[in-house]
Coordinates of C-alpha atoms and ligand atoms in Angstrom, one line a residue:
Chain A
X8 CA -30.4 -119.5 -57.9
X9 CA -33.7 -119.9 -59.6
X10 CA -34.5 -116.5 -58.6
X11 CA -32.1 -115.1 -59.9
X12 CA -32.3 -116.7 -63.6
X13 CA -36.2 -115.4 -63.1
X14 CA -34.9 -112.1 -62.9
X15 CA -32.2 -112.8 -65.6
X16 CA -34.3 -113.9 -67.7
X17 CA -36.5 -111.1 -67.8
X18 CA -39.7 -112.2 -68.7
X19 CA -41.6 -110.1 -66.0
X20 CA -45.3 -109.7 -67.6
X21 CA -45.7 -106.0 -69.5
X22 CA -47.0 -103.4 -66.8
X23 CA -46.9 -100.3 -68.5
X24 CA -47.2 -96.7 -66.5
X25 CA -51.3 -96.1 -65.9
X26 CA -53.3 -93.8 -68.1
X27 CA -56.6 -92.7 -67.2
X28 CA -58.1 -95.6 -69.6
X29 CA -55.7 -98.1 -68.1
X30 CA -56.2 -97.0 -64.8
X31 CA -60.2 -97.6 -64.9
X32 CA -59.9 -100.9 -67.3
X33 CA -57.6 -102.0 -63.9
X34 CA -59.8 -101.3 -61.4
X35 CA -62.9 -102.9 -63.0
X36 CA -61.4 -106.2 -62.7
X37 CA -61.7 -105.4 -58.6
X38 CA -64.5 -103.6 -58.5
X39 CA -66.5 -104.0 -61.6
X40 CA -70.1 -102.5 -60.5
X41 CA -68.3 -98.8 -59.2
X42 CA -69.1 -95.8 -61.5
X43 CA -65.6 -94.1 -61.2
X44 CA -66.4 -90.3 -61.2
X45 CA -62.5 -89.1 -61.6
X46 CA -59.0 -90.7 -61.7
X47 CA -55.7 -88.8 -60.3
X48 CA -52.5 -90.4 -61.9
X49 CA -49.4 -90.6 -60.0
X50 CA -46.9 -88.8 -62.4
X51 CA -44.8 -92.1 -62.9
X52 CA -48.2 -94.3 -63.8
X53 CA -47.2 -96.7 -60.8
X54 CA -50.4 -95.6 -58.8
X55 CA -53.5 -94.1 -59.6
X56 CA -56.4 -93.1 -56.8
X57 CA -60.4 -93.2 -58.1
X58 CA -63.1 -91.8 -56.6
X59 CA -66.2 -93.6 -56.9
X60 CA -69.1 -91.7 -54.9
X61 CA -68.4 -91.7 -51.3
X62 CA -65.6 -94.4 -51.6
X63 CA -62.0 -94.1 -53.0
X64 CA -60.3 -96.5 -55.2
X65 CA -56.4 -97.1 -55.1
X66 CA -54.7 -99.3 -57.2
X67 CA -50.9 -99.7 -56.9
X68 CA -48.1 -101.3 -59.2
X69 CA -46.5 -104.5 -57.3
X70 CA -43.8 -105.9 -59.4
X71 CA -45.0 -106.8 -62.6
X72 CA -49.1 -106.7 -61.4
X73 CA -51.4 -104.1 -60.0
X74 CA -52.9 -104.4 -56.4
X75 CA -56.4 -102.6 -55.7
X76 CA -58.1 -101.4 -52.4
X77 CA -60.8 -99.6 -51.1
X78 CA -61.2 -96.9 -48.3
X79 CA -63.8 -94.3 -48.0
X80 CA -63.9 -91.0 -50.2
X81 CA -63.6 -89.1 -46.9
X82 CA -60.7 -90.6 -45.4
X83 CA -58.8 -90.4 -48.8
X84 CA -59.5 -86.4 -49.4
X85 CA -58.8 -85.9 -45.6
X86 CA -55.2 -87.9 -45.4
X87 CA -51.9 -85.6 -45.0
X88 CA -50.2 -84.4 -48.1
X89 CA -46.0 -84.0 -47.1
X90 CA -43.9 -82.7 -50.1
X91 CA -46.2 -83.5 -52.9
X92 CA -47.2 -87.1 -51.9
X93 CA -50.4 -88.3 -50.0
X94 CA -50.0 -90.4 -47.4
X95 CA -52.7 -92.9 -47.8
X96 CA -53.8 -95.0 -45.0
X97 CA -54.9 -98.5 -46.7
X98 CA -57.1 -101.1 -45.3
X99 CA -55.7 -104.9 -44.8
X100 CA -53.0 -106.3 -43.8
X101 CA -50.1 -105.4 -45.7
X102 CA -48.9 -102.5 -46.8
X103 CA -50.7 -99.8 -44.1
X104 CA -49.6 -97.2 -46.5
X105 CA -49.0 -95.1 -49.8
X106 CA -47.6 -92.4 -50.3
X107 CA -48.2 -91.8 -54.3
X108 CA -47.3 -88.4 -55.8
X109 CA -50.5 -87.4 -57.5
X110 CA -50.7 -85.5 -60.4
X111 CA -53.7 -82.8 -59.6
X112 CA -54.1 -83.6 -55.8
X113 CA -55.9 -82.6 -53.9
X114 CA -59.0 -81.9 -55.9
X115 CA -60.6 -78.1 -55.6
X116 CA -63.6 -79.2 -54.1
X117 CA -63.5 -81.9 -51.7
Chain B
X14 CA -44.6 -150.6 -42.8
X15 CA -44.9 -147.1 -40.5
X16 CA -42.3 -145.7 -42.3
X17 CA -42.1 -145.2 -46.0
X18 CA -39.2 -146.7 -47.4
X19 CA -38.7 -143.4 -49.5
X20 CA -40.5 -139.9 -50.1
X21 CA -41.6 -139.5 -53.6
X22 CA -41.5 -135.3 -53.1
X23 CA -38.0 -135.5 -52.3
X24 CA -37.0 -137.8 -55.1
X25 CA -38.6 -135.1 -57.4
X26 CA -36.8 -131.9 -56.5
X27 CA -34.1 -131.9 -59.3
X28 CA -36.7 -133.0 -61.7
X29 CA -38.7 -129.9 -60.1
X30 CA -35.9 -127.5 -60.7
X31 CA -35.5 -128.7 -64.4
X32 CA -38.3 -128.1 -64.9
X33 CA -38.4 -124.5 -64.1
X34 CA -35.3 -124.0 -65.5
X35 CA -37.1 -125.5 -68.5
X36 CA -40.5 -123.2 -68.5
X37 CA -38.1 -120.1 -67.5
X38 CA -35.9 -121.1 -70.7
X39 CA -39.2 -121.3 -72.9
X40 CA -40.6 -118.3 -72.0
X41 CA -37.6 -117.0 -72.5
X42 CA -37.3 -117.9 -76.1
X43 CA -41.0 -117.2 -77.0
X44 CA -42.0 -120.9 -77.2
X45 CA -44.1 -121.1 -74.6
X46 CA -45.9 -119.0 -72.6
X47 CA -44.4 -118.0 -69.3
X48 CA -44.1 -115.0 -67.3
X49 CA -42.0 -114.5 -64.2
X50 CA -41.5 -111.7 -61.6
X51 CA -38.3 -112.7 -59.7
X52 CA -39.6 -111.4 -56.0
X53 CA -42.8 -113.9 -56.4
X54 CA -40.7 -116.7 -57.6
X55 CA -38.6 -116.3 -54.6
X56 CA -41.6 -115.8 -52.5
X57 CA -42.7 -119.0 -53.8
X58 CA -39.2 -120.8 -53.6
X59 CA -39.2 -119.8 -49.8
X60 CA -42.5 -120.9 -49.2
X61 CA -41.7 -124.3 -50.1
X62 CA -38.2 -124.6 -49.0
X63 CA -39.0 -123.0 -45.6
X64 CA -42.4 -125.3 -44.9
X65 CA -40.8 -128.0 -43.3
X66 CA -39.8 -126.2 -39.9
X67 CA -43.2 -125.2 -39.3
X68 CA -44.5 -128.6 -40.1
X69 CA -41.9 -130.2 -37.6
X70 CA -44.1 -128.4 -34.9
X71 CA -47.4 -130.9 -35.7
X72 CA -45.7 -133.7 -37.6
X73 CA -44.9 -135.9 -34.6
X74 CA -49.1 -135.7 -33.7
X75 CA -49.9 -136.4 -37.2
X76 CA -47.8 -139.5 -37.5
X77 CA -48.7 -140.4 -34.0
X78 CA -52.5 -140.5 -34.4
X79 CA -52.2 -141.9 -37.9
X80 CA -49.9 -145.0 -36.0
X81 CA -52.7 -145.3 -33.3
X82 CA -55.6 -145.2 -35.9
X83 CA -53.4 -147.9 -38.0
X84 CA -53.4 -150.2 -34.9
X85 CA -56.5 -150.1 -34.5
X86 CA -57.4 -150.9 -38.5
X87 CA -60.2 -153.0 -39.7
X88 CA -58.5 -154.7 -42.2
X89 CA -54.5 -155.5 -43.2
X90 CA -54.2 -154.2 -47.0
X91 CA -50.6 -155.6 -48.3
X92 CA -47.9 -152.6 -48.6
X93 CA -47.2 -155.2 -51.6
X94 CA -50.7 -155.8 -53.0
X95 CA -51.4 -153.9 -56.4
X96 CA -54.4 -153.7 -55.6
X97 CA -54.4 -151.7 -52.6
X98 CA -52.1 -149.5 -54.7
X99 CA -55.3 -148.9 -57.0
X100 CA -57.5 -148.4 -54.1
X101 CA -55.4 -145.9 -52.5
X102 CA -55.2 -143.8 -55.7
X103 CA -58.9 -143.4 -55.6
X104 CA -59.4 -143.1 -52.2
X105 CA -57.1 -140.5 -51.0
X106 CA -58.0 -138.4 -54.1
X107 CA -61.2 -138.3 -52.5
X108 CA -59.6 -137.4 -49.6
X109 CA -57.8 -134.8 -50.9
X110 CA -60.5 -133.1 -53.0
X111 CA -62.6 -132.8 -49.5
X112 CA -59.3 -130.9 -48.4
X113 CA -58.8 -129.0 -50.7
X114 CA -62.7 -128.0 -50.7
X115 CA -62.7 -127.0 -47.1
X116 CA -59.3 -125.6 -47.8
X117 CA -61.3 -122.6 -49.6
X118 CA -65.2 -122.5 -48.1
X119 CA -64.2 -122.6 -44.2
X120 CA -62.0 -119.4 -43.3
X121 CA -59.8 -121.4 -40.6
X122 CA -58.5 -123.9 -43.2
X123 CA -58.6 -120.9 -45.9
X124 CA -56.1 -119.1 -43.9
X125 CA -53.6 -121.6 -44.3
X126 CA -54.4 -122.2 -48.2
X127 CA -54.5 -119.2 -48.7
X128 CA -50.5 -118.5 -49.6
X129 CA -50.7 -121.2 -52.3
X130 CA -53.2 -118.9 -54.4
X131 CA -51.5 -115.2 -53.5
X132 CA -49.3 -115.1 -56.0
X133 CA -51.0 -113.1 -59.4
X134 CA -48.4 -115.5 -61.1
X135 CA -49.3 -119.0 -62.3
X136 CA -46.3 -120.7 -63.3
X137 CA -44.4 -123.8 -61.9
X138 CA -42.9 -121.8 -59.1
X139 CA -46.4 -121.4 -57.7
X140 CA -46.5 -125.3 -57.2
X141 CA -43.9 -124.8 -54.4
X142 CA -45.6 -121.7 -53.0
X143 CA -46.5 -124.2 -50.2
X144 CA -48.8 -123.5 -46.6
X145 CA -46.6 -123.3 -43.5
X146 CA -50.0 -123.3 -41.3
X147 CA -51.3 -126.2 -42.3
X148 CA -50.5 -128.6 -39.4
X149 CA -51.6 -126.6 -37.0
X150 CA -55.3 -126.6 -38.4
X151 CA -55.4 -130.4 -38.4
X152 CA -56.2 -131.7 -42.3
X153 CA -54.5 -134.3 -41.7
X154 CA -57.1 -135.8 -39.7
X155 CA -59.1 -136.2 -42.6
X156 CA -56.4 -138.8 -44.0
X157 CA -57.2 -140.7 -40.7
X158 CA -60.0 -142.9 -41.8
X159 CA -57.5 -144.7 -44.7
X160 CA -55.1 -145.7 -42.1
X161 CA -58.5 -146.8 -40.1
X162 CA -59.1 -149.0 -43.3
X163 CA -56.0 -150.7 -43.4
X164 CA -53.7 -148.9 -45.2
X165 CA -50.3 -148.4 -43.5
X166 CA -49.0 -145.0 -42.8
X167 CA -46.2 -145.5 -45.1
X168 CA -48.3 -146.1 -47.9
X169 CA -50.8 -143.6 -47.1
X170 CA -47.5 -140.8 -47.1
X171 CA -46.3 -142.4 -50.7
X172 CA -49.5 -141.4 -51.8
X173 CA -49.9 -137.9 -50.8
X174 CA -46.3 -137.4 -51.8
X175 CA -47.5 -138.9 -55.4
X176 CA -49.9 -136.5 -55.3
X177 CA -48.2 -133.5 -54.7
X178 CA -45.8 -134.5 -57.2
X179 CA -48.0 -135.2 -59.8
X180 CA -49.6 -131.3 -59.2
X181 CA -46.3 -129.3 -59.8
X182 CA -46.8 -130.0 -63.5
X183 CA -49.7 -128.5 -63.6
X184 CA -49.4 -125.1 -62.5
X185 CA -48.1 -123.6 -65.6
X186 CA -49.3 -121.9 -68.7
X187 CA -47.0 -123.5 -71.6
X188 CA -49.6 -126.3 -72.0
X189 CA -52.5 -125.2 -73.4
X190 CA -55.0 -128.0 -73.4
X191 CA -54.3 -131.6 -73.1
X192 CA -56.1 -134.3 -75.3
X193 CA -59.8 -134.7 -74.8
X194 CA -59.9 -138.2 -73.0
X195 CA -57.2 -136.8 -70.8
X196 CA -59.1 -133.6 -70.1
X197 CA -62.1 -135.6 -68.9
X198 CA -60.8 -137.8 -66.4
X199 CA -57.0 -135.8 -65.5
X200 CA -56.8 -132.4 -63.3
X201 CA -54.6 -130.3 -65.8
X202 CA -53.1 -127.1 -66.5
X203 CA -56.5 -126.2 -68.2
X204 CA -58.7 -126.7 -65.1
X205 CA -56.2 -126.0 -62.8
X206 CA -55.7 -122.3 -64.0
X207 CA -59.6 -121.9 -63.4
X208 CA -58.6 -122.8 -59.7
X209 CA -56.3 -120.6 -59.4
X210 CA -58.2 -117.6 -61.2
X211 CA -60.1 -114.8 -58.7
X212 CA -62.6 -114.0 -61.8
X213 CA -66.0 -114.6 -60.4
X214 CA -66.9 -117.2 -62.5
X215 CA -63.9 -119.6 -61.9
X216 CA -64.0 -119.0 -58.0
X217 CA -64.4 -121.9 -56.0
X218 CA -63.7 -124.4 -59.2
X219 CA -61.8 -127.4 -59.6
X220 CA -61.0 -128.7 -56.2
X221 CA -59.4 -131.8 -57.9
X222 CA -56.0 -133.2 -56.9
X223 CA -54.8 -136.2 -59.9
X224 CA -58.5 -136.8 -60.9
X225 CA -60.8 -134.1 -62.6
X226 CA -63.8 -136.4 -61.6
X227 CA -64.6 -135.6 -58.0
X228 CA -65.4 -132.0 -59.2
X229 CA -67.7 -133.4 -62.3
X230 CA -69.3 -135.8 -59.3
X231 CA -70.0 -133.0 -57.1
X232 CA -71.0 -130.3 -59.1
X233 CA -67.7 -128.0 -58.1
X234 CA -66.6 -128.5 -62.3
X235 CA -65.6 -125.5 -64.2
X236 CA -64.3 -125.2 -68.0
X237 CA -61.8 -123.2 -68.7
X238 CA -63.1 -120.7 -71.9
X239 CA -61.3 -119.0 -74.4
X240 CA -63.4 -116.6 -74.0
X241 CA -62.3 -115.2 -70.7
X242 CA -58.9 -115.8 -69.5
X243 CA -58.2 -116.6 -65.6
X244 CA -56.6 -113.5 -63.8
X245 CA -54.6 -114.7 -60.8
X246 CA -54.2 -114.4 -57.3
X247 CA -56.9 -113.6 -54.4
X248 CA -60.3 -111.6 -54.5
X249 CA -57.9 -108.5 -52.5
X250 CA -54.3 -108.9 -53.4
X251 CA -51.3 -109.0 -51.8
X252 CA -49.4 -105.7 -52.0
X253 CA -45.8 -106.9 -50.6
X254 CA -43.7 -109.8 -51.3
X255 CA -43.1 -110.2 -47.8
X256 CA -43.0 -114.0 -47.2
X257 CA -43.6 -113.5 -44.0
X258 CA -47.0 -111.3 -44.8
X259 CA -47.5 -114.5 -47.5
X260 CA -47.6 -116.7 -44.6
X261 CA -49.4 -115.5 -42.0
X262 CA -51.7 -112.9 -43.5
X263 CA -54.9 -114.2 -43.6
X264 CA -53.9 -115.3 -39.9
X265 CA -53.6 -111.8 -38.4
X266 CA -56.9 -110.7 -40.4
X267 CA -58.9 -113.2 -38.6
X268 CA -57.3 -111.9 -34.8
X269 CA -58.2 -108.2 -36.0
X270 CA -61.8 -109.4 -37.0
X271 CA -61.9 -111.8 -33.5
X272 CA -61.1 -108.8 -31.7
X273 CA -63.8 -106.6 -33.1
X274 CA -65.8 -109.6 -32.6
X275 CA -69.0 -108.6 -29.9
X276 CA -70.9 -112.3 -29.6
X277 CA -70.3 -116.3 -29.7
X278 CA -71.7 -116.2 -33.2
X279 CA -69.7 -113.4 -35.0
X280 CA -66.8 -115.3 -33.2
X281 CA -67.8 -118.5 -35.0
X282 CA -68.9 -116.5 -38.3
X283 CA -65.2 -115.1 -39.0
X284 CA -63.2 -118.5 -37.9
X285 CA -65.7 -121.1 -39.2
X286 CA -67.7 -119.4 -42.2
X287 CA -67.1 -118.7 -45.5
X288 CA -64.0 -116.4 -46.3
X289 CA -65.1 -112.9 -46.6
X290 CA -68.0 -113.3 -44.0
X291 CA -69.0 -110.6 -41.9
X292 CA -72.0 -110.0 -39.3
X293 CA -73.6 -107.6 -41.7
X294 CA -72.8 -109.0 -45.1
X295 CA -71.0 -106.2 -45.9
X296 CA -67.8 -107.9 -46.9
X297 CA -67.8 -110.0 -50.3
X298 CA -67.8 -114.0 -50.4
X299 CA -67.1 -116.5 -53.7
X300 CA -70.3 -116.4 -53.3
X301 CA -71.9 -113.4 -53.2
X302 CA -69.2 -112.1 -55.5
X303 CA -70.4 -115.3 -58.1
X304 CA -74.3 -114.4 -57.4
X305 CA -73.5 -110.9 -58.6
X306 CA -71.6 -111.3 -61.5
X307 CA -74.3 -113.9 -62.6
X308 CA -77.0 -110.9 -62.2
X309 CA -74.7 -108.6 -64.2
X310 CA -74.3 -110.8 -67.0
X311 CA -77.7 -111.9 -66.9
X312 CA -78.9 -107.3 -67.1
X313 CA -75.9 -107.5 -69.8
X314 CA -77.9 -110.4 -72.5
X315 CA -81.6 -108.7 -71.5
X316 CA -82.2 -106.2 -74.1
X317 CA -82.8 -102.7 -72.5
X318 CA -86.4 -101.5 -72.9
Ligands
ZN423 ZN1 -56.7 -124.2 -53.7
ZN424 ZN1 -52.3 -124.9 -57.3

């Protein structure tokens, strides 16, 4: 019942779609001393996947909030790519994957 | 008495769910500050209205060894006596503060505190967001010695159930800052939002259950400041709503690391050290994370040359 006011009531906190500013302002919260070289935007702004020298950062939309992780540059440029999303293998414990539809992926020179 | 006579945590729930309907309604109406994502709030919600089958598994040894440790008491305080009423209220704050302390610097008791502090939402929901683990690690020992004192179980279980009741209000962000004398002696929304906060500066802050003053004792204070507002949730966050991932996460983490795990001492480093330790550093701690941030905003105020 409470739930269901919560989501009645609709007072979710604002989590606009990512752009490239967003994206990095995001990501320095979880990983404020990384230089991020480049950002590739999912095209709905719910995901957005950084490289920052040899590692790559991900940060996806959860609800109303962002999550971030971290896997290496390499694994991120070698994952699959299956009808225009990337199946990203994540670290921890929950999810194991995203599959984000990346504007731009994969980059020219890897 | 071995029994309480009543459970003050149950007497509270309607006033709980007023409340919330309360916050929810402010927020709502732009009076007060309050944000709610309805998957975390049920998260929360089945957090604490779930917890008590998990604690049915450890409850009977609980109440069993605090009954043994009772009989065997060095005094008889009066279930009636005022005050042993005062004393408790002191003394099993203190308790709880060393709880709630090794609740966040020893991984073991971490993973089943954990839950309480996933959620990137702080409002009175999170109060309920309750561990289901935390039996099985044995806290309750530490409430032990007051029964060995001479306080009766029942007395020892109103006052935890005081306590937990008197931190629901807390965990919300319509109340800004409470009066000054009440600030200084009172945990409050104020320094309870720095606990709950994953910026470096606020980790590892306010341990406090009723009173603010263990923390000032013991050097684990923390202001809140204007200047930088408390982001919520855990160093890594959670990326599901899952409540059974919310439950049992930081569980599993510890069996992968235990598995990798090649000596007695990397065993005892990821179950008994700080969250976040690993054999080679690699992995961040409060306080390597706080050590860092204090040497970047030390470069920041140095004038470059
Ligand atoms: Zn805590
Ligand atoms: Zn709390």
């Amino acid at each position: 019942m409470l739930g269901g006011l919560a989501a009645l009531a609709r007072i979710t906190r604002p989590a606009p779609p990512l752009d490239e500013a967003s994206a990095r302002t995001l990501l320095a919260d979880d990983y404020p001393e990384a230089q991020v070289d480049r950002v590739w935007l999912a095209a709905d702004g719910s995901a957005a996947l950084a490289r920052s020298g040899d590692r790559a950062l991900f940060l996806f939309r959860l609800g109303d909030a962002w999550v971030a992780r971290d896997l290496s540059w390499a694994q991120a440029v070698s994952a699959p790519v299956r009808q225009g999303r990337l199946w990203l293998p994540l670290p921890g414990v929950s999810p194991r994957l995203a599959r984000p539809a990346l504007a731009g992926w994969p980059p020219e020179t890897a | 008495m071995l029994e309480a006579p009543f459970d003050p945590v149950k007497l509270a729930v309607p006033f709980f769910i007023l409340a919330i309907v309360l916050e929810i309604a402010l927020g709502r109406l732009h009076v007060a500050k309050a944000e709610y994502e309805a998957r975390d709030t049920l998260a929360s919600l089945g957090m604490g209205l779930l917890r008590g089958i998990p604690l049915l598994l450890t409850a009977g040894i609980a109440f069993g060894a605090m009954v043994w440790v009772w009989e065997h008491r060095i005094f008889t305080i009066p279930f009636t006596a005022w005050w042993g009423w005062v004393a408790i209220f002191f003394l099993e704050d203190l308790v709880y503060y060393a709880f709630h302390r090794i609740s966040h610097e020893r991984r073991f008791w971490w993973a089943a505190h954990v839950n309480h502090h996933s959620s990137q939402h702080y409002n009175l929901s999170t109060a309920l967001r309750q561990t289901w683990t935390g039996g099985i690690t044995g806290t309750w020992a530490l409430w032990l010695p007051l029964a060995f004192l001479g306080f009766s179980p029942a007395q020892i279980a109103i006052q935890q159930g005081i306590s937990l009741v008197y931190q629901f209000w807390i965990h919300t962000e319509a109340v800004g800052r409470m009066p000054r004398w009440f600030e200084a002696v009172f945990n409050t929304p104020s320094h309870h939002r720095v606990h709950h906060a994953r910026n470096p500066r606020y980790l590892d802050r306010n341990y406090a259950g009723i009173l603010i003053i263990w923390d000032r004792m013991f050097g684990t204070f923390q202001a809140e400041l204007d200047e930088e507002k408390p982001r919520y949730g855990l160093i890594r966050n959670l990326g599901t709503f899952n409540i059974l991932t919310v439950a049992f996460h930081e569980w599993i983490a510890i069996a992968r690391d235990l598995a990798s795990a090649r000596s007695l001492r990397e065993v005892g480093g990821y179950l008994f050290g700080p969250p976040g330790w690993s054999p080679d550093g690699s992995r961040d701690t409060s306080e390597s994370l706080r050590a860092r941030w204090a040497a970047r905003q030390a470069a920041a105020s140095t004038p470059a040359e």
